[in-house]
CSV table of C-alpha atoms in Angstrom, one decimal:
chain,number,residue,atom,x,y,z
A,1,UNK,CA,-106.8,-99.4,-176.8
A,2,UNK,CA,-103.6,-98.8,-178.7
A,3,UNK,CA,-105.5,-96.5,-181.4
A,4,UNK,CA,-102.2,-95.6,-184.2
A,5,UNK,CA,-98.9,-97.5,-183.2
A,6,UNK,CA,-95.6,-95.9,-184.6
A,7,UNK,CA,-91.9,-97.7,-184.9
A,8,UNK,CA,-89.5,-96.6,-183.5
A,9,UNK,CA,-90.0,-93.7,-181.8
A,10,UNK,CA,-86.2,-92.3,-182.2
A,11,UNK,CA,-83.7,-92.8,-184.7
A,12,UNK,CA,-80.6,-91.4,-185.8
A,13,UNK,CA,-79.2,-92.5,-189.5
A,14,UNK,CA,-76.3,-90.8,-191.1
A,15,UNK,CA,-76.4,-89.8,-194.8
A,16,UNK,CA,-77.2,-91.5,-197.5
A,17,UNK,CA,-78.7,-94.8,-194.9
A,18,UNK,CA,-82.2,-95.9,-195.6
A,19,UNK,CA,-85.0,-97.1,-192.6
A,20,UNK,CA,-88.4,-97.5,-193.1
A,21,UNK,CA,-91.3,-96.1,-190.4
A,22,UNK,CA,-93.6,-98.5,-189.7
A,23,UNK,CA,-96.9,-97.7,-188.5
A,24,UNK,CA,-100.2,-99.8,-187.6
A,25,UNK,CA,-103.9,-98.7,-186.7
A,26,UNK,CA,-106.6,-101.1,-184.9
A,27,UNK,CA,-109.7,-99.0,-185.8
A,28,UNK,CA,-110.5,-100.7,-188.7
A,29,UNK,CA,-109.9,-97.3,-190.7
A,30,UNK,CA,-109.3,-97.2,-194.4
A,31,UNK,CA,-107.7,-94.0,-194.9
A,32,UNK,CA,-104.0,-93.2,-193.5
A,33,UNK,CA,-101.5,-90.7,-193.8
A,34,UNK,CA,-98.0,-90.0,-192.9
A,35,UNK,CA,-97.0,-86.1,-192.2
A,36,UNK,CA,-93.9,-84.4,-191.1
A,37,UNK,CA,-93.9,-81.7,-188.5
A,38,UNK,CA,-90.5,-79.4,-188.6
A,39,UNK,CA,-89.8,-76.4,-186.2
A,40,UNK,CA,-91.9,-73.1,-186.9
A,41,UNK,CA,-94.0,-75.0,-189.9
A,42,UNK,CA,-97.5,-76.9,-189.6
A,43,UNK,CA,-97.5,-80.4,-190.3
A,44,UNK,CA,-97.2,-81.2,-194.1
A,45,UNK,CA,-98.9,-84.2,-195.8
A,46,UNK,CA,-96.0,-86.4,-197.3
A,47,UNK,CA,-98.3,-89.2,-198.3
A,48,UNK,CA,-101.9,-90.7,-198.1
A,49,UNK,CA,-103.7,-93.5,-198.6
A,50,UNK,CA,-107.4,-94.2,-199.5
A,51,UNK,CA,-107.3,-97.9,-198.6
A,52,UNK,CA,-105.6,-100.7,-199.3
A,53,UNK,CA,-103.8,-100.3,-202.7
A,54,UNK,CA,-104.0,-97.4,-203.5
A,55,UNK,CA,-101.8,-94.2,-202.5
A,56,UNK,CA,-101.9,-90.9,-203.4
A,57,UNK,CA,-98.7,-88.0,-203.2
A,58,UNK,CA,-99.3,-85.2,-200.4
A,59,UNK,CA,-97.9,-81.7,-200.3
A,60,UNK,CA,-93.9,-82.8,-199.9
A,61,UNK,CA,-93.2,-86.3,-201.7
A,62,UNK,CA,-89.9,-86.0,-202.6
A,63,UNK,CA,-87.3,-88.6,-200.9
A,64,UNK,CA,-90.1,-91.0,-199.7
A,65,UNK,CA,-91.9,-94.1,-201.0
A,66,UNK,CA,-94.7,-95.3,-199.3
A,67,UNK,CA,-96.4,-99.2,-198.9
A,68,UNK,CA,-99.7,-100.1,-197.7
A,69,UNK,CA,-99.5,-103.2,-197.0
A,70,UNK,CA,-102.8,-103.9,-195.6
A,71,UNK,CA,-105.7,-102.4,-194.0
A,72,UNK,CA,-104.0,-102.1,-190.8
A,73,UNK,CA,-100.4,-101.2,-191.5
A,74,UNK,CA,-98.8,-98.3,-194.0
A,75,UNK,CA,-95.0,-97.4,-194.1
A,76,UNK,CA,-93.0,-95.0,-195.2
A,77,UNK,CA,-89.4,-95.7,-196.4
A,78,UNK,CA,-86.2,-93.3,-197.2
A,79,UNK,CA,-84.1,-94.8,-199.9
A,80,UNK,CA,-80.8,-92.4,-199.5
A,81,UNK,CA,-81.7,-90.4,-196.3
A,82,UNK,CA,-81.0,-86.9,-196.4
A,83,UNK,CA,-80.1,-84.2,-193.4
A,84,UNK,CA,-83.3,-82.3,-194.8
A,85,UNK,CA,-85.1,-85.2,-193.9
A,86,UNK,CA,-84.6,-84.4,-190.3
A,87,UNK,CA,-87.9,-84.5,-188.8
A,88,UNK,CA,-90.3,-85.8,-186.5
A,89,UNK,CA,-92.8,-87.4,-188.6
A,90,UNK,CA,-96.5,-88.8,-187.9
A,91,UNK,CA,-98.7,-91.4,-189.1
A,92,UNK,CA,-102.3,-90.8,-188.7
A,93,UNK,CA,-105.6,-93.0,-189.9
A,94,UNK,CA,-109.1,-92.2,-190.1
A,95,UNK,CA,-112.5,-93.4,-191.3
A,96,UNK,CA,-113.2,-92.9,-195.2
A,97,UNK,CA,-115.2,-89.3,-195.7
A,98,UNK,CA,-113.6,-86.3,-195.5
A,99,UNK,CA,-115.2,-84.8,-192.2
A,100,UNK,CA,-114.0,-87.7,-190.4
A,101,UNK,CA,-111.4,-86.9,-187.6
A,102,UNK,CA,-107.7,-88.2,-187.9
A,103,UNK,CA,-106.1,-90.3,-185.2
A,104,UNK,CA,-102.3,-89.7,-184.6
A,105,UNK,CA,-99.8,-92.0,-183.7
A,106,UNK,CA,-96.6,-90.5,-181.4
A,107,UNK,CA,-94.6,-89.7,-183.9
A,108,UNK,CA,-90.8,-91.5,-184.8
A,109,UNK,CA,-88.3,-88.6,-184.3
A,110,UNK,CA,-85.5,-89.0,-187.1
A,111,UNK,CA,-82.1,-87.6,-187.0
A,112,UNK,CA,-80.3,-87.6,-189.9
A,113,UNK,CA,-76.6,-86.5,-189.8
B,1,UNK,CA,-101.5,-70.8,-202.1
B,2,UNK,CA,-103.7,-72.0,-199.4
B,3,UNK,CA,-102.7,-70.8,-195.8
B,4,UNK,CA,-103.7,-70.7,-192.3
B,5,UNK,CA,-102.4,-68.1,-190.1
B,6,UNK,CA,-102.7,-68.5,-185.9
B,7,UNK,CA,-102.4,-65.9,-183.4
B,8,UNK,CA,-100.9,-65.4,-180.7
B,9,UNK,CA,-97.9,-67.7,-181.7
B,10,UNK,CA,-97.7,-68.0,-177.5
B,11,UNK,CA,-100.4,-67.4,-174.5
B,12,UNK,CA,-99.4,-67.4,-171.1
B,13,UNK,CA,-102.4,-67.2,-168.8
B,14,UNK,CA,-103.7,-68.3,-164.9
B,15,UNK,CA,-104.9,-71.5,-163.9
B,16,UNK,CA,-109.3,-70.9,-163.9
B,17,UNK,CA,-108.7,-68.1,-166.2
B,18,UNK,CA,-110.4,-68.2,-170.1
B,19,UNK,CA,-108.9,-67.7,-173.0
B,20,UNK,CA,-109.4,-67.2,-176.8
B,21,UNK,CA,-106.9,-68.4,-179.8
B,22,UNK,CA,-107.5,-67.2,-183.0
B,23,UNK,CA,-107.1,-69.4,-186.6
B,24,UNK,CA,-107.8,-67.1,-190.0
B,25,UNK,CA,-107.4,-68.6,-193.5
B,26,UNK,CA,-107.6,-67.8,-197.2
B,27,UNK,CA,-108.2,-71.9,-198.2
B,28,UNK,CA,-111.5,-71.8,-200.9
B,29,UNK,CA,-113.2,-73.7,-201.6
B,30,UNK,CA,-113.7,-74.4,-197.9
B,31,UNK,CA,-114.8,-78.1,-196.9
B,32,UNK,CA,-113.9,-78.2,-193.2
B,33,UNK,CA,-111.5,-76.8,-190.6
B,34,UNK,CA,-110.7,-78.7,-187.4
B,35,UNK,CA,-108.9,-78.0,-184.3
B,36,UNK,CA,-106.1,-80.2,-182.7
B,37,UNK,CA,-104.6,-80.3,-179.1
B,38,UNK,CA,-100.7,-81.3,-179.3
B,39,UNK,CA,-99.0,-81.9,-175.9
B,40,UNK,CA,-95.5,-82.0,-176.3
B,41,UNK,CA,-94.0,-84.8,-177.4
B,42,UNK,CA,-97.3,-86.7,-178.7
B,43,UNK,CA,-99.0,-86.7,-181.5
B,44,UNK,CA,-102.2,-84.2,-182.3
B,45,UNK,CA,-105.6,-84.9,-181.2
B,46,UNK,CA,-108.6,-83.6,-182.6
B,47,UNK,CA,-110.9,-81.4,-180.6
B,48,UNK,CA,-113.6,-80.4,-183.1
B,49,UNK,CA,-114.7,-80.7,-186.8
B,50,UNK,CA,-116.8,-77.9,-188.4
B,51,UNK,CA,-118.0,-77.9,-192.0
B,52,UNK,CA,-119.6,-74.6,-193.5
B,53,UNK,CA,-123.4,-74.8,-192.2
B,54,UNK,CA,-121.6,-75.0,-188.7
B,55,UNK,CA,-120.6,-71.8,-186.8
B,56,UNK,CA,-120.4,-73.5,-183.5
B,57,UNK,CA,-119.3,-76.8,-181.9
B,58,UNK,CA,-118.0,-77.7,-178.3
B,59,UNK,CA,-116.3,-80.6,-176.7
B,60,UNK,CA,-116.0,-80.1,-172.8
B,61,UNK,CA,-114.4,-76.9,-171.8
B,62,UNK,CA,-113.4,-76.1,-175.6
B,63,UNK,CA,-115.8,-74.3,-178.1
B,64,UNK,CA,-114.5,-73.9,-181.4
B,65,UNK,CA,-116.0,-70.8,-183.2
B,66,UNK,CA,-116.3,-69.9,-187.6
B,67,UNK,CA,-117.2,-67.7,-189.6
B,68,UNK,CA,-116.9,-68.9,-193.1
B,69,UNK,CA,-117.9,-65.4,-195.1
B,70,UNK,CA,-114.7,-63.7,-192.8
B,71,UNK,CA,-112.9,-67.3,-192.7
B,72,UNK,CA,-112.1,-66.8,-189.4
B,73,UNK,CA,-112.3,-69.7,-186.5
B,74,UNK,CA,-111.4,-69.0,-182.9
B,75,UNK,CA,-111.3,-71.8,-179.9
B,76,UNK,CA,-112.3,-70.3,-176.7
B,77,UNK,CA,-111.2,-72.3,-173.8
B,78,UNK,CA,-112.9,-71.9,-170.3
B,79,UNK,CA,-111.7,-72.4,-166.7
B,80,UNK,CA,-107.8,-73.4,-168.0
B,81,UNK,CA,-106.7,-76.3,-166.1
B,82,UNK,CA,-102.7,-77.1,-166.1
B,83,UNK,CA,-103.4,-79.8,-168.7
B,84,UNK,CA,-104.7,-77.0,-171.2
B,85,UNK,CA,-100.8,-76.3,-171.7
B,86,UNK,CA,-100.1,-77.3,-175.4
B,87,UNK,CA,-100.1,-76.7,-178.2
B,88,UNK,CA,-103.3,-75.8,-180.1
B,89,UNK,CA,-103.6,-76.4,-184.3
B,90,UNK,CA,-105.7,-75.5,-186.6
B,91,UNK,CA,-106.2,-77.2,-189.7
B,92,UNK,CA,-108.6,-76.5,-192.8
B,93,UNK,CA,-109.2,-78.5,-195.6
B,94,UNK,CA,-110.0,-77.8,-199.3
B,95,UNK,CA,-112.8,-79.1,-201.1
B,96,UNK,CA,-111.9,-81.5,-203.4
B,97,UNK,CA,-108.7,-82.0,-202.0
B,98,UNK,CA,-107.1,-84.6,-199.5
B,99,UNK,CA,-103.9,-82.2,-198.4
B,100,UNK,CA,-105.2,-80.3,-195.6
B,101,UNK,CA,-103.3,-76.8,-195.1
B,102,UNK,CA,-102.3,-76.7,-190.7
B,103,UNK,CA,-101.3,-73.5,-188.9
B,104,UNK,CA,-98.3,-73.2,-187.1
B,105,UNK,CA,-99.8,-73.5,-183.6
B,106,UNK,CA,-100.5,-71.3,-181.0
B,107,UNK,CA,-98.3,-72.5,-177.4
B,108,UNK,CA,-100.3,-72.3,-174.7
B,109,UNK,CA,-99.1,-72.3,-171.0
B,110,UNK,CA,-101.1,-72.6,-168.1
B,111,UNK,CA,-99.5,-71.3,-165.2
B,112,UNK,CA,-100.6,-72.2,-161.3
Protein backbone atom coordinates (compact mmCIF):
# COMPACT_ATOMS: atom_id res chain seq x y z
CA UNK A 1 0.00 0.00 0.00
CA UNK A 2 2.94 2.28 -0.64
CA UNK A 3 0.71 4.78 -2.86
CA UNK A 4 3.71 7.70 -4.18
CA UNK A 5 7.38 6.72 -2.97
CA UNK A 6 9.84 9.67 -2.80
CA UNK A 7 13.96 9.45 -2.56
CA UNK A 8 15.57 10.59 -0.27
CA UNK A 9 13.72 12.26 2.03
CA UNK A 10 16.61 14.75 3.20
CA UNK A 11 19.43 16.17 1.42
CA UNK A 12 21.89 18.76 1.80
CA UNK A 13 24.06 19.79 -1.54
CA UNK A 14 26.27 22.81 -1.63
CA UNK A 15 26.26 25.09 -4.64
CA UNK A 16 26.51 24.52 -7.85
CA UNK A 17 26.12 20.20 -7.04
CA UNK A 18 23.51 18.38 -8.95
CA UNK A 19 21.00 15.27 -7.40
CA UNK A 20 18.21 14.05 -8.97
CA UNK A 21 14.68 13.25 -6.88
CA UNK A 22 13.40 10.19 -7.63
CA UNK A 23 9.92 9.33 -7.22
CA UNK A 24 7.65 6.15 -8.03
CA UNK A 25 3.70 5.52 -7.89
CA UNK A 26 1.99 1.93 -7.78
CA UNK A 27 -1.53 3.07 -8.77
CA UNK A 28 -1.15 2.60 -12.21
CA UNK A 29 -1.75 6.49 -12.70
CA UNK A 30 -0.75 8.24 -15.86
CA UNK A 31 -0.43 11.71 -14.79
CA UNK A 32 2.35 13.05 -12.30
CA UNK A 33 3.73 16.03 -11.02
CA UNK A 34 6.44 17.38 -9.07
CA UNK A 35 5.78 20.78 -6.87
CA UNK A 36 7.74 22.82 -4.44
CA UNK A 37 6.29 24.05 -1.18
CA UNK A 38 8.50 27.14 0.38
CA UNK A 39 7.60 28.95 3.77
CA UNK A 40 4.49 31.39 3.62
CA UNK A 41 3.75 30.30 -0.32
CA UNK A 42 1.27 27.44 -1.59
CA UNK A 43 2.79 24.71 -3.44
CA UNK A 44 3.90 25.68 -6.99
CA UNK A 45 3.79 23.23 -9.98
CA UNK A 46 7.42 22.88 -11.26
CA UNK A 47 6.57 20.17 -13.68
CA UNK A 48 3.90 17.63 -15.04
CA UNK A 49 3.48 14.90 -16.88
CA UNK A 50 0.47 13.50 -18.94
CA UNK A 51 1.96 10.03 -19.27
CA UNK A 52 4.72 8.41 -20.44
CA UNK A 53 6.59 10.71 -22.85
CA UNK A 54 5.44 13.45 -22.65
CA UNK A 55 5.99 16.52 -20.09
CA UNK A 56 4.77 19.65 -19.87
CA UNK A 57 6.45 23.05 -17.92
CA UNK A 58 4.37 24.08 -14.58
CA UNK A 59 4.23 27.56 -12.95
CA UNK A 60 8.32 27.71 -11.83
CA UNK A 61 10.53 25.68 -14.46
CA UNK A 62 13.57 27.33 -14.16
CA UNK A 63 16.73 25.22 -12.77
CA UNK A 64 14.95 21.84 -13.30
CA UNK A 65 14.79 19.08 -15.96
CA UNK A 66 12.45 16.51 -15.55
CA UNK A 67 12.38 12.44 -16.98
CA UNK A 68 9.61 10.20 -17.11
CA UNK A 69 10.96 7.23 -17.39
CA UNK A 70 8.03 5.02 -17.35
CA UNK A 71 4.60 4.80 -16.17
CA UNK A 72 5.60 4.25 -12.76
CA UNK A 73 8.60 6.45 -12.06
CA UNK A 74 9.18 10.46 -12.97
CA UNK A 75 12.31 12.51 -11.61
CA UNK A 76 13.31 15.60 -11.34
CA UNK A 77 17.00 16.65 -11.65
CA UNK A 78 19.06 19.99 -10.66
CA UNK A 79 21.98 20.54 -13.03
CA UNK A 80 23.90 23.36 -10.97
CA UNK A 81 21.89 23.60 -7.64
CA UNK A 82 21.17 26.88 -6.43
CA UNK A 83 20.53 28.20 -2.62
CA UNK A 84 16.98 29.39 -4.13
CA UNK A 85 16.37 25.96 -4.78
CA UNK A 86 16.06 25.33 -1.14
CA UNK A 87 12.86 23.65 -0.70
CA UNK A 88 10.94 20.81 0.30
CA UNK A 89 9.61 19.49 -2.84
CA UNK A 90 6.68 16.90 -3.71
CA UNK A 91 5.92 14.39 -6.20
CA UNK A 92 2.34 13.63 -6.73
CA UNK A 93 0.40 11.23 -9.40
CA UNK A 94 -3.10 10.85 -10.29
CA UNK A 95 -5.53 9.22 -12.70
CA UNK A 96 -5.89 11.02 -16.24
CA UNK A 97 -9.03 13.75 -16.12
CA UNK A 98 -8.75 16.66 -14.50
CA UNK A 99 -11.33 16.14 -11.50
CA UNK A 100 -9.31 13.35 -10.48
CA UNK A 101 -7.61 13.68 -6.90
CA UNK A 102 -3.73 13.85 -6.64
CA UNK A 103 -1.82 11.48 -4.44
CA UNK A 104 1.30 12.86 -2.60
CA UNK A 105 4.36 11.37 -1.92
CA UNK A 106 6.38 12.72 1.64
CA UNK A 107 8.20 15.04 0.16
CA UNK A 108 12.49 15.11 -0.22
CA UNK A 109 13.54 18.15 1.92
CA UNK A 110 16.63 19.86 0.07
CA UNK A 111 19.14 22.07 1.49
CA UNK A 112 21.17 23.75 -0.57
CA UNK A 113 24.07 25.86 0.83
CA UNK B 1 -3.08 36.52 -12.03
CA UNK B 2 -4.93 33.66 -10.63
CA UNK B 3 -5.02 33.52 -6.67
CA UNK B 4 -6.43 31.98 -3.79
CA UNK B 5 -6.62 33.62 -0.57
CA UNK B 6 -7.33 31.53 3.03
CA UNK B 7 -8.37 32.78 6.19
CA UNK B 8 -7.60 32.62 9.17
CA UNK B 9 -3.84 32.01 8.37
CA UNK B 10 -4.13 30.07 12.12
CA UNK B 11 -7.19 28.49 14.32
CA UNK B 12 -6.78 27.52 17.67
CA UNK B 13 -9.85 25.74 18.94
CA UNK B 14 -11.18 22.82 21.77
CA UNK B 15 -11.11 19.31 21.31
CA UNK B 16 -15.28 18.42 20.21
CA UNK B 17 -15.56 21.97 19.24
CA UNK B 18 -16.55 22.97 15.23
CA UNK B 19 -15.03 25.00 13.14
CA UNK B 20 -15.15 26.87 9.75
CA UNK B 21 -11.93 27.74 7.40
CA UNK B 22 -12.62 29.95 4.71
CA UNK B 23 -10.89 29.64 0.90
CA UNK B 24 -11.96 32.74 -1.70
CA UNK B 25 -10.51 33.05 -5.26
CA UNK B 26 -10.51 35.17 -8.33
CA UNK B 27 -9.28 31.81 -10.82
CA UNK B 28 -11.95 32.00 -14.03
CA UNK B 29 -12.64 30.11 -15.80
CA UNK B 30 -13.28 27.85 -12.85
CA UNK B 31 -12.94 23.89 -13.40
CA UNK B 32 -12.65 22.58 -9.86
CA UNK B 33 -11.39 23.54 -6.42
CA UNK B 34 -10.29 20.87 -3.85
CA UNK B 35 -9.36 20.74 -0.40
CA UNK B 36 -6.16 19.10 1.16
CA UNK B 37 -5.25 18.07 4.77
CA UNK B 38 -1.33 18.44 5.35
CA UNK B 39 0.00 17.09 8.65
CA UNK B 40 3.31 18.30 9.29
CA UNK B 41 5.97 16.77 7.84
CA UNK B 42 3.90 14.65 5.06
CA UNK B 43 2.66 15.26 2.12
CA UNK B 44 -1.08 16.78 1.29
CA UNK B 45 -4.03 14.58 1.14
CA UNK B 46 -7.12 15.38 -0.60
CA UNK B 47 -10.35 15.68 1.32
CA UNK B 48 -12.84 16.69 -1.39
CA UNK B 49 -13.21 17.67 -5.12
CA UNK B 50 -16.04 20.04 -6.25
CA UNK B 51 -16.64 21.10 -9.82
CA UNK B 52 -19.15 24.02 -10.61
CA UNK B 53 -22.74 22.11 -10.49
CA UNK B 54 -21.44 21.08 -6.89
CA UNK B 55 -22.09 23.38 -3.84
CA UNK B 56 -21.72 20.70 -1.39
CA UNK B 57 -19.59 17.51 -0.71
CA UNK B 58 -18.62 15.71 2.65
CA UNK B 59 -16.11 13.12 3.53
CA UNK B 60 -16.52 12.04 7.37
CA UNK B 61 -16.52 14.91 9.75
CA UNK B 62 -15.39 17.42 6.85
CA UNK B 63 -17.99 19.21 4.51
CA UNK B 64 -16.48 21.36 2.02
CA UNK B 65 -18.78 24.21 1.00
CA UNK B 66 -18.87 26.69 -2.80
CA UNK B 67 -20.25 29.12 -4.13
CA UNK B 68 -19.03 29.57 -7.58
CA UNK B 69 -21.04 33.12 -8.54
CA UNK B 70 -19.17 34.60 -5.08
CA UNK B 71 -16.09 32.07 -5.58
CA UNK B 72 -16.00 31.45 -2.20
CA UNK B 73 -15.50 27.68 -0.58
CA UNK B 74 -15.40 27.05 3.13
CA UNK B 75 -14.66 23.56 4.93
CA UNK B 76 -16.50 23.18 8.05
CA UNK B 77 -15.12 20.61 10.36
CA UNK B 78 -17.32 19.06 13.11
CA UNK B 79 -16.57 17.53 16.58
CA UNK B 80 -12.46 18.42 16.15
CA UNK B 81 -10.54 15.54 17.21
CA UNK B 82 -6.60 16.06 18.03
CA UNK B 83 -5.85 14.61 14.70
CA UNK B 84 -7.74 17.59 12.95
CA UNK B 85 -4.39 19.68 13.82
CA UNK B 86 -2.82 20.51 10.32
CA UNK B 87 -2.76 22.16 8.05
CA UNK B 88 -5.72 22.70 5.65
CA UNK B 89 -5.17 23.80 1.60
CA UNK B 90 -7.12 24.86 -0.75
CA UNK B 91 -6.52 24.49 -4.24
CA UNK B 92 -8.56 25.53 -7.50
CA UNK B 93 -7.92 24.85 -10.80
CA UNK B 94 -8.35 26.66 -14.14
CA UNK B 95 -10.21 25.43 -16.99
CA UNK B 96 -8.07 24.55 -19.58
CA UNK B 97 -5.17 24.61 -17.55
CA UNK B 98 -3.03 21.79 -15.73
CA UNK B 99 -1.27 24.45 -13.14
CA UNK B 100 -3.53 24.52 -10.26
CA UNK B 101 -3.26 27.93 -8.19
CA UNK B 102 -3.03 26.53 -3.94
CA UNK B 103 -3.60 28.89 -0.97
CA UNK B 104 -1.27 29.34 1.56
CA UNK B 105 -3.04 27.21 4.28
CA UNK B 106 -4.85 27.75 7.16
CA UNK B 107 -2.89 26.00 10.55
CA UNK B 108 -5.12 24.45 12.56
CA UNK B 109 -4.60 23.34 16.27
CA UNK B 110 -6.63 21.29 18.25
CA UNK B 111 -6.13 21.71 21.73
CA UNK B 112 -7.26 18.95 24.62
Amino acid sequence: NAGVTQTPKFQVLKTGQSMTLQCAQDMNHNSMYWYRQDPGMGLRLIYYSASEGTTDKGEVPNGYNVSRLNKREFSLRLESAAPSQTSVYFCASSASGSNQPQHFGDGTRLSIL
Amino acid sequence: KNQVEQSPQSLIILEGKNCTLQCNYTVSPFSNLRWYKQDTGRGPVSLTIMTFSENTKSNGRYTATLDADTKQSSLHITASQLSDSASYICVVSEGGSYIPTFGRGTSLIVHP
